[in-house]
Tab-separated table of C-alpha atoms in Angstrom:
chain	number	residue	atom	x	y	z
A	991	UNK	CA	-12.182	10.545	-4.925
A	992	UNK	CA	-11.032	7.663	-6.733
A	993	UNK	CA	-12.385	6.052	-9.518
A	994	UNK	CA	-9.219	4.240	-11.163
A	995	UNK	CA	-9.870	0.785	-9.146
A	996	UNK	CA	-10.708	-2.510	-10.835
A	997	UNK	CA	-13.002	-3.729	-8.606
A	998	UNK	CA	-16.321	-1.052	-7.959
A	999	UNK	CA	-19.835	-1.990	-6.593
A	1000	UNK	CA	-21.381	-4.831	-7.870
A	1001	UNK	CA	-25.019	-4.851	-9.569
A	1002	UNK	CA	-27.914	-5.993	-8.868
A	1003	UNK	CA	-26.611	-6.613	-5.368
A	1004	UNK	CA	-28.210	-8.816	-2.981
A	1005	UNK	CA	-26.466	-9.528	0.032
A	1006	UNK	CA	-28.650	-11.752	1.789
A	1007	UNK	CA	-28.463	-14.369	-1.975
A	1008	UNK	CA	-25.023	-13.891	-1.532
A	1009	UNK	CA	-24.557	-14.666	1.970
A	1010	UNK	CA	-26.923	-17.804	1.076
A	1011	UNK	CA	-24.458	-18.946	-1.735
A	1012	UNK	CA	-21.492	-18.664	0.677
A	1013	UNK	CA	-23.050	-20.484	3.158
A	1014	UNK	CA	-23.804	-23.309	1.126
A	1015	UNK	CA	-20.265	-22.895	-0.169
A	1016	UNK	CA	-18.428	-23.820	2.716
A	1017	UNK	CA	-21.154	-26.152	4.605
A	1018	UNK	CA	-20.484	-29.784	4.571
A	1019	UNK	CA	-18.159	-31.739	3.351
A	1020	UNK	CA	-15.401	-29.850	1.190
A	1021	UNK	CA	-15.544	-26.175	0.457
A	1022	UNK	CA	-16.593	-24.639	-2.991
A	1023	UNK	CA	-13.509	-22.201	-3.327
A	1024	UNK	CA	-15.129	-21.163	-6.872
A	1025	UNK	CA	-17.812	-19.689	-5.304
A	1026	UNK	CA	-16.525	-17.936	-2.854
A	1027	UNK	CA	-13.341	-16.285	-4.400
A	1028	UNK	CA	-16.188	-15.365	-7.409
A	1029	UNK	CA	-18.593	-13.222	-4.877
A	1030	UNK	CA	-15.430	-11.892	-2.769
A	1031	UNK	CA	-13.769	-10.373	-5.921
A	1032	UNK	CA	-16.485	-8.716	-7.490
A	1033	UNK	CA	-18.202	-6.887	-4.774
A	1034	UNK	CA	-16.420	-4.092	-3.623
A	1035	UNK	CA	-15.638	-3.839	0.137
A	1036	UNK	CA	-18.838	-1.807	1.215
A	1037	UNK	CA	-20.821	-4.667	-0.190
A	1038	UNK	CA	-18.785	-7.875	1.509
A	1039	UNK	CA	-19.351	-5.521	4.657
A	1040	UNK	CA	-23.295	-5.913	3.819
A	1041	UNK	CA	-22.742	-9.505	2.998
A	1042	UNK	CA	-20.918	-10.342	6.244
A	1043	UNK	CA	-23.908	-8.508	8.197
A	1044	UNK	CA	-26.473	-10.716	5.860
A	1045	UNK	CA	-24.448	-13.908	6.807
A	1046	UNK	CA	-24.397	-13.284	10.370
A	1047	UNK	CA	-28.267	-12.281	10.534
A	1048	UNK	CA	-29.471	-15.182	8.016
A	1049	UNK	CA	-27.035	-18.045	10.299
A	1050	UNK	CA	-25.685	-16.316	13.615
A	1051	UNK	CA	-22.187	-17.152	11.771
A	1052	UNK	CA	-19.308	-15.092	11.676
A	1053	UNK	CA	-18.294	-15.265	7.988
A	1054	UNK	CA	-14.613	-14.223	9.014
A	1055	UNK	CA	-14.533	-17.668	11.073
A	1056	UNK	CA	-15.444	-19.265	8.636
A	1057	UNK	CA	-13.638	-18.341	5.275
A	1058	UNK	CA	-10.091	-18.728	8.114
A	1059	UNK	CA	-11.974	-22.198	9.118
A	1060	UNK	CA	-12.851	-23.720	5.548
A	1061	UNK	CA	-9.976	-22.055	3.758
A	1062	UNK	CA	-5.966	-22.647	3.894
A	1063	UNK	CA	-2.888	-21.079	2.618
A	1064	UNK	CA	-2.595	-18.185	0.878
A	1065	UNK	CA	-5.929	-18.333	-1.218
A	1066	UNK	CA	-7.513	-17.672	2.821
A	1067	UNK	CA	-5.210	-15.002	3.397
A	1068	UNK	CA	-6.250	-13.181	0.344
A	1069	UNK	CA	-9.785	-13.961	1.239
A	1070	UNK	CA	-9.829	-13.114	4.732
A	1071	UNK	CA	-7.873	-10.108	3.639
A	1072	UNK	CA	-10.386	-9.070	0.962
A	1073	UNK	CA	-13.291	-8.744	3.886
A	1074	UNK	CA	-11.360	-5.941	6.146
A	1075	UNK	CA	-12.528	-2.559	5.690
A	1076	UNK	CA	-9.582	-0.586	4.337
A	1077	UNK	CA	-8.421	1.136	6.928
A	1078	UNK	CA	-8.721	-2.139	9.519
A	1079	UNK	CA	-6.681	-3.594	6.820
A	1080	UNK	CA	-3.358	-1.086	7.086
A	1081	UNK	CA	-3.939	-0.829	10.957
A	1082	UNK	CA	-3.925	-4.887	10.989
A	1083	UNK	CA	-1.098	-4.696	8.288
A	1084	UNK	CA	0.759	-2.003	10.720
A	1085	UNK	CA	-0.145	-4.060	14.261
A	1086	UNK	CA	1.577	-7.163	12.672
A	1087	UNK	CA	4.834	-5.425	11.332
A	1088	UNK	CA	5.462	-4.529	14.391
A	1089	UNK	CA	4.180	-7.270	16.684
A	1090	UNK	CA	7.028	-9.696	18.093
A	1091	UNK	CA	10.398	-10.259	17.941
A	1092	UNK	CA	11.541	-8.266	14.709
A	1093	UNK	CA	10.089	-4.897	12.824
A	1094	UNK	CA	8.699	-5.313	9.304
A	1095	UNK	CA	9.925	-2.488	8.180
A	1096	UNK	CA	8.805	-2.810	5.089
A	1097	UNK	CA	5.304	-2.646	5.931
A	1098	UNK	CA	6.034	0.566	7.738
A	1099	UNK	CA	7.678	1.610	5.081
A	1100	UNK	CA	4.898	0.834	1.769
A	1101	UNK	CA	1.748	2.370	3.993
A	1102	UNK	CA	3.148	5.680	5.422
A	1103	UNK	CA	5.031	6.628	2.405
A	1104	UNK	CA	1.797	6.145	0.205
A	1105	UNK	CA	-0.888	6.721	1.815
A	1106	UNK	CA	-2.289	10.471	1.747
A	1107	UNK	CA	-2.158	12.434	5.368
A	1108	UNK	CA	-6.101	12.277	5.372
A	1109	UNK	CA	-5.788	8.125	5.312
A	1110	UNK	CA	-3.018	7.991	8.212
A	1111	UNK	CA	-5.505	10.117	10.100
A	1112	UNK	CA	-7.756	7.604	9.487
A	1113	UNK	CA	-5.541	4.526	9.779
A	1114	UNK	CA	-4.331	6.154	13.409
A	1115	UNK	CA	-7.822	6.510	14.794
A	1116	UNK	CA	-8.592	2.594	13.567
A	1117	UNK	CA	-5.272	2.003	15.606
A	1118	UNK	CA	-6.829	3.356	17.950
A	1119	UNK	CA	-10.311	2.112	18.318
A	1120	UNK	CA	-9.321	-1.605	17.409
A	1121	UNK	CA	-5.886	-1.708	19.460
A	1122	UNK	CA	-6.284	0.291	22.067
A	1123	UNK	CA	-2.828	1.811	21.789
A	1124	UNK	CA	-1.463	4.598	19.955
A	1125	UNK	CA	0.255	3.917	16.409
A	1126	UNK	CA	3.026	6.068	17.141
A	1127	UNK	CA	4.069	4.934	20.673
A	1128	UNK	CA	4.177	1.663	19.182
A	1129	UNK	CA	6.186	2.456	15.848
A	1130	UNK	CA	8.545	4.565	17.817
A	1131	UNK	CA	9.070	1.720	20.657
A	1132	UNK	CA	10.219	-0.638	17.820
A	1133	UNK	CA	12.262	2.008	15.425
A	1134	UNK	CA	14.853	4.177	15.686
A	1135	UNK	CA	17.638	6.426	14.736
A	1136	UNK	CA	16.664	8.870	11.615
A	1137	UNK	CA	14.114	6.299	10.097
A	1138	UNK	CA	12.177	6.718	13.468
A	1139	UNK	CA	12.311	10.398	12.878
A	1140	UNK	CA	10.805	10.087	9.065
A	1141	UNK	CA	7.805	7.557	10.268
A	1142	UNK	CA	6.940	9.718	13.223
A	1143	UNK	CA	7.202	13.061	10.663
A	1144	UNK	CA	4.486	10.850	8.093
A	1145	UNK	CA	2.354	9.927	11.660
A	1146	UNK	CA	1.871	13.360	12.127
A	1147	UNK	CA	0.032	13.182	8.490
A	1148	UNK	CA	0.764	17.226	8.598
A	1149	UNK	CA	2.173	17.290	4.670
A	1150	UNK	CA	1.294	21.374	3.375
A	1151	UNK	CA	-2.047	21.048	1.048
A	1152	UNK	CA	-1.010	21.397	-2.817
A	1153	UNK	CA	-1.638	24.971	-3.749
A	1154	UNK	CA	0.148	27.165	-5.944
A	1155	UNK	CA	3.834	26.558	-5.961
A	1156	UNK	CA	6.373	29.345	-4.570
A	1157	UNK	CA	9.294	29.000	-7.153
A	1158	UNK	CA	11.605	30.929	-4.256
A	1159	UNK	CA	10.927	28.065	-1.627
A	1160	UNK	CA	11.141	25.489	-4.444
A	1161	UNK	CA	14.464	26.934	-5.515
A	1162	UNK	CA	15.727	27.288	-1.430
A	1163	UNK	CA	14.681	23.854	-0.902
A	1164	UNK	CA	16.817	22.316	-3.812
A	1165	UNK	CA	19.846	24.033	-2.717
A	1166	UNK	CA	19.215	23.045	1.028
A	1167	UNK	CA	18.612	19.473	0.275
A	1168	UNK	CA	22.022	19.737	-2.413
A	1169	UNK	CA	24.325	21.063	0.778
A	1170	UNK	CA	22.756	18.756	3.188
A	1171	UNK	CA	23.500	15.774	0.920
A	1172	UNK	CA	26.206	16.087	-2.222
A	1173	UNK	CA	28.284	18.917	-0.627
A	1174	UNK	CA	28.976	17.958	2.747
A	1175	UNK	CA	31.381	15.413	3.972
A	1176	UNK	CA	28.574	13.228	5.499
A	1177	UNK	CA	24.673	13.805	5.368
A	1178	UNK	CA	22.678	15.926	7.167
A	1179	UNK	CA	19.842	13.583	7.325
A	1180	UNK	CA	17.465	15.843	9.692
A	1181	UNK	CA	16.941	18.228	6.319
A	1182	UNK	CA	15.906	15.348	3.848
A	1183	UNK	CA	13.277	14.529	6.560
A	1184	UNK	CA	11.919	17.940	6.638
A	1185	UNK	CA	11.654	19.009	3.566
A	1186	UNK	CA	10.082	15.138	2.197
A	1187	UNK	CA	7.752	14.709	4.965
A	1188	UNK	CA	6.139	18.186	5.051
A	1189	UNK	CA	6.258	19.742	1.547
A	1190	UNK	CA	3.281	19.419	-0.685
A	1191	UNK	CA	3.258	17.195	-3.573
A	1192	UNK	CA	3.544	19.696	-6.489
A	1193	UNK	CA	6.131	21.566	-4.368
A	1194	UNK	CA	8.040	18.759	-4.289
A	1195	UNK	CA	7.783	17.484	-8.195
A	1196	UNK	CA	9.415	21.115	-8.607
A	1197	UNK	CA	11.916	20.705	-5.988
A	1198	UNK	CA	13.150	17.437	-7.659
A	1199	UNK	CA	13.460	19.092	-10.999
A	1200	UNK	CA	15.043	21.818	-9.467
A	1201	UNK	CA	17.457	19.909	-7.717
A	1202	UNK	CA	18.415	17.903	-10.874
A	1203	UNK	CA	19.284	21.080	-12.967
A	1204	UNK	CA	21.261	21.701	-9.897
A	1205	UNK	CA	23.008	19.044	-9.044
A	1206	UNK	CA	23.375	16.858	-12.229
A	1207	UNK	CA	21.777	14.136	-10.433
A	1208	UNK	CA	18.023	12.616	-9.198
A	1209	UNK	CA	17.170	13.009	-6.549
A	1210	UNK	CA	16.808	9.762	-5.994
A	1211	UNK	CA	20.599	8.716	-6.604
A	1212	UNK	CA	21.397	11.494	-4.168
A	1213	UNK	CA	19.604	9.368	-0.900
A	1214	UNK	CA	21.471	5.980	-2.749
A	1215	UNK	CA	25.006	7.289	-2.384
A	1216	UNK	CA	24.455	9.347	0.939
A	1217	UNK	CA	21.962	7.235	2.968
A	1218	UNK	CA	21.636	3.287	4.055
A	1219	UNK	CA	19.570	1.102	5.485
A	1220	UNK	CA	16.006	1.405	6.318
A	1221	UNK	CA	16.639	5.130	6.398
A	1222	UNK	CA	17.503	4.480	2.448
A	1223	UNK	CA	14.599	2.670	1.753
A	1224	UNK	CA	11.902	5.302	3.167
A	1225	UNK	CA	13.348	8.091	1.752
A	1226	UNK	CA	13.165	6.279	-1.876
A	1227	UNK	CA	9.618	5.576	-1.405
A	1228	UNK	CA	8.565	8.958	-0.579
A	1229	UNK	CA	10.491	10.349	-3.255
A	1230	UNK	CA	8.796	7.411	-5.434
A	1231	UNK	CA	4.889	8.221	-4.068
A	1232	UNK	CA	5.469	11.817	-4.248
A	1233	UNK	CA	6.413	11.390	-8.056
A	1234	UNK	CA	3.641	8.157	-8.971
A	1235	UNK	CA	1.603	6.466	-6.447
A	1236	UNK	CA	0.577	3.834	-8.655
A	1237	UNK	CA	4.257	3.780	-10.276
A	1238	UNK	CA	5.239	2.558	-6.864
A	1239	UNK	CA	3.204	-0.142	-6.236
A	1240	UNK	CA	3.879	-0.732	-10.013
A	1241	UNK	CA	7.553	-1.408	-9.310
A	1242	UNK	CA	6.718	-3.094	-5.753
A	1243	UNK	CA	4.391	-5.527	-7.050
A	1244	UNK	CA	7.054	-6.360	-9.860
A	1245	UNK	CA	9.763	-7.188	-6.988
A	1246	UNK	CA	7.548	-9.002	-5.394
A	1247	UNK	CA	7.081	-11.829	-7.609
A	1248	UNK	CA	10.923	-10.994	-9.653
A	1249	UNK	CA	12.874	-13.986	-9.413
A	1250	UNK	CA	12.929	-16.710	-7.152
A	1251	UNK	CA	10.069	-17.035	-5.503
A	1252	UNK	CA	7.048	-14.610	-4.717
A	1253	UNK	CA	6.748	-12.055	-1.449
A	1254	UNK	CA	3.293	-13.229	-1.226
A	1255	UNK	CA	1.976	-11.276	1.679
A	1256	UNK	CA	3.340	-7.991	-0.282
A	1257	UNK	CA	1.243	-9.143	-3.541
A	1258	UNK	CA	-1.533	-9.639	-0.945
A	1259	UNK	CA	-1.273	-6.449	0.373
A	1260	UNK	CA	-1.239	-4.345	-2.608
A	1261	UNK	CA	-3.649	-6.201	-5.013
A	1262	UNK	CA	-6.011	-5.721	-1.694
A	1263	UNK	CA	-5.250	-2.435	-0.835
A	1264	UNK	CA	-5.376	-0.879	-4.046
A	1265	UNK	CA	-7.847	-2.855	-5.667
A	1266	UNK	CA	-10.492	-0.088	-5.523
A	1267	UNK	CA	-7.936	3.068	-5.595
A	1268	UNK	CA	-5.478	2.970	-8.627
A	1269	UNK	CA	-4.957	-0.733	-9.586
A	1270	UNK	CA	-6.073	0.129	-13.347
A	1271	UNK	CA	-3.508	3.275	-13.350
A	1272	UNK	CA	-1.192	0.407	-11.635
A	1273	UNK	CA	-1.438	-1.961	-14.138
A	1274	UNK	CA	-0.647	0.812	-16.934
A	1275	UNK	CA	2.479	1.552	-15.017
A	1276	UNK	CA	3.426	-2.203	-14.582
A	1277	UNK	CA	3.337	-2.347	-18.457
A	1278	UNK	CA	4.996	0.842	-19.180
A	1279	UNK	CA	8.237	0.012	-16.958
A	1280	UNK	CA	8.714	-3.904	-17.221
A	1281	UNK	CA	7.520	-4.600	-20.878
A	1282	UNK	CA	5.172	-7.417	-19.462
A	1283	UNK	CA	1.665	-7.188	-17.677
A	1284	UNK	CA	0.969	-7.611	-14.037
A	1285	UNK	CA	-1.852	-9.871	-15.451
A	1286	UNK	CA	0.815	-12.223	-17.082
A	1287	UNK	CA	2.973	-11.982	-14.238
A	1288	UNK	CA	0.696	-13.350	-11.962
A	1289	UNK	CA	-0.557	-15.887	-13.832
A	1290	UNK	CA	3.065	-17.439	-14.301
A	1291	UNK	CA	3.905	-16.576	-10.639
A	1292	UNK	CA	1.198	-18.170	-8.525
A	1293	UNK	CA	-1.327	-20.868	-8.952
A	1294	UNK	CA	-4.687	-22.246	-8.346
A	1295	UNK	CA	-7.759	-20.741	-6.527
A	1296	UNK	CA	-5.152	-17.800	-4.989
A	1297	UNK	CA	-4.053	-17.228	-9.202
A	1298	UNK	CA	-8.018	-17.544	-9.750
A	1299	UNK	CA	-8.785	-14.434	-7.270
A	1300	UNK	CA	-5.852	-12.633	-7.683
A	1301	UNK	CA	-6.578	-12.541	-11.925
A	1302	UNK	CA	-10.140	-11.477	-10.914
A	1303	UNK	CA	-8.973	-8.632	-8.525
A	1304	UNK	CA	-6.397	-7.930	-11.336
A	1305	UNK	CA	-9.455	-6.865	-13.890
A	1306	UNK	CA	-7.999	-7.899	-17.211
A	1307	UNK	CA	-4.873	-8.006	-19.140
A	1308	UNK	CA	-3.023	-5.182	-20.704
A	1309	UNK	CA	-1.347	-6.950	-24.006
């Protein structure tokens, strides 16, 4: 189903010659980063999953071991990153925001407000398999309050299908969601949660036009004035994913590299995650809203073998 990434499968493949070349790579003295950020960047992830399988056949080596072994910094993050299957990736990316002392919520926040209901199924069963716990116990052991209520409502991965559109229901949820928020004296929270977290996507693209003619205002200034927090934050990125996926990672990849230094592990994340999904429909966005490319932007924002491999997962410049 999607067909709008930069990176796709790599021909002629060979795993095993590539497995050989990373071997020799990172044997002996020194590591040749060229090589290996070259082969990990071009292949897409079914094919590093063949070359991993070639490298441990060909050398009883575990290539993960050794890219974290040979490699430092962020360059190995990206790397080590790069070999996860996709849905090991968010269920590692999920496990580790809410490891510890402290919640990332904004982790929590970027996968379940993206991804479609058919990937958290996915992502929960990975939890699963690889954790041996359930995703939800977890999240809900280290959340709470009404941004608890919107994770577990996204867990449930229960959205209504996109079908036709019933312009009475898009019309009754507009005026719920416009007495819930604008005109009461506080917010009733409980009915933004609803009506986000189950509606369909085209239902909802309706609902937010409805509500604008209205209410005078977006939606999205609505949750700013009536809601705080992490609570906030959610509720804008569902609105956000429901209107643009890849105008959402547009706008976070531009915050994360926007002023003094760079959110690395969010560039990470999104340049990995999306680098086979949307990342060309991404990097029209990025060029469209902040009147520079994310190619340009990364190239004045990071530096050496991690700028190398993040410019190749990038795919080209859009000046």
């Amino acid at each position: 189903q999607y067909t709008r990434g930069t990176v796709t499968a790599f021909a002629p493949f060979d795993a095993r010659a590539d497995a050989e070349a990373l071997r020799k790579a990172m044997k002996g003295m020194g590591t040749d980063e060229e090589t290996v950020l070259t082969i990990l960047t071009t292949r897409n992830n079914a094919q590093r999953q063949e070359i991993a399988s070639a490298f441990k056949t060909l050398f009883g080596r575990d290539l993960m071991d050794d890219l974290k072994s040979e490699l430092t910094g962020k360059f190995e993050t990206l790397m080590v990153s790069l070999m996860r299957p996709a849905y090991i990736f968010d269920a590692h990316a999920l496990k580790h925001a809410i490891k510890g002392a402290g919640t990332n919520e904004k982790v929590l926040t970027e996968i379940l407000a993206s991804r479609t209901p058919a990937e958290v199924q996915n992502i929960k069963q990975v939890y699963q398999q690889e954790y041996e716990a359930d995703l939800e116990d977890k999240i809900t052991g280290e959340t709470s309050g009404h941004f608890q209520r919107l994770l577990v409502v996204l867990l449930q991965a229960n959205r209504d299908p996109d079908g036709g559109v019933d312009e009475a229901l898009v019309e009754q949820d507009a005026q719920v969601l416009f007495r819930a928020g604008e005109l009461k004296w506080g917010t009733d929270e409980e009915k933004f949660i609803t009506i986000l977290g189950t509606r369909s996507v085209s239902h909802l693209r309706r609902v937010f036009d409805k509500y604008m003619t209205i209410s005078g205002f977006q939606i999205e200034e609505t949750i700013d004035r009536e809601t705080s927090g992490d609570l906030e934050k959610l509720l804008l990125a569902v609105v956000k994913c429901i209107r643009s996926v890849p105008a959402y990672f547009a706008e976070t990849l531009y915050y994360s590299m926007k002023g003094a230094g760079t959110d690395d592990d969010t560039l990470i994340r999104v340049m990995v995650s999306r680098s086979e999904i949307d990342l060309l429909d991404i990097r029209r966005e990025f060029r469209k809203n902040f009147a520079k490319s994310l190619y340009q932007m990364i190239q004045k924002d990071t530096s050496g073998d991690y700028r190398k491999a993040l410019l190749l997962l990038c795919g080209g410049d859009d000046d």
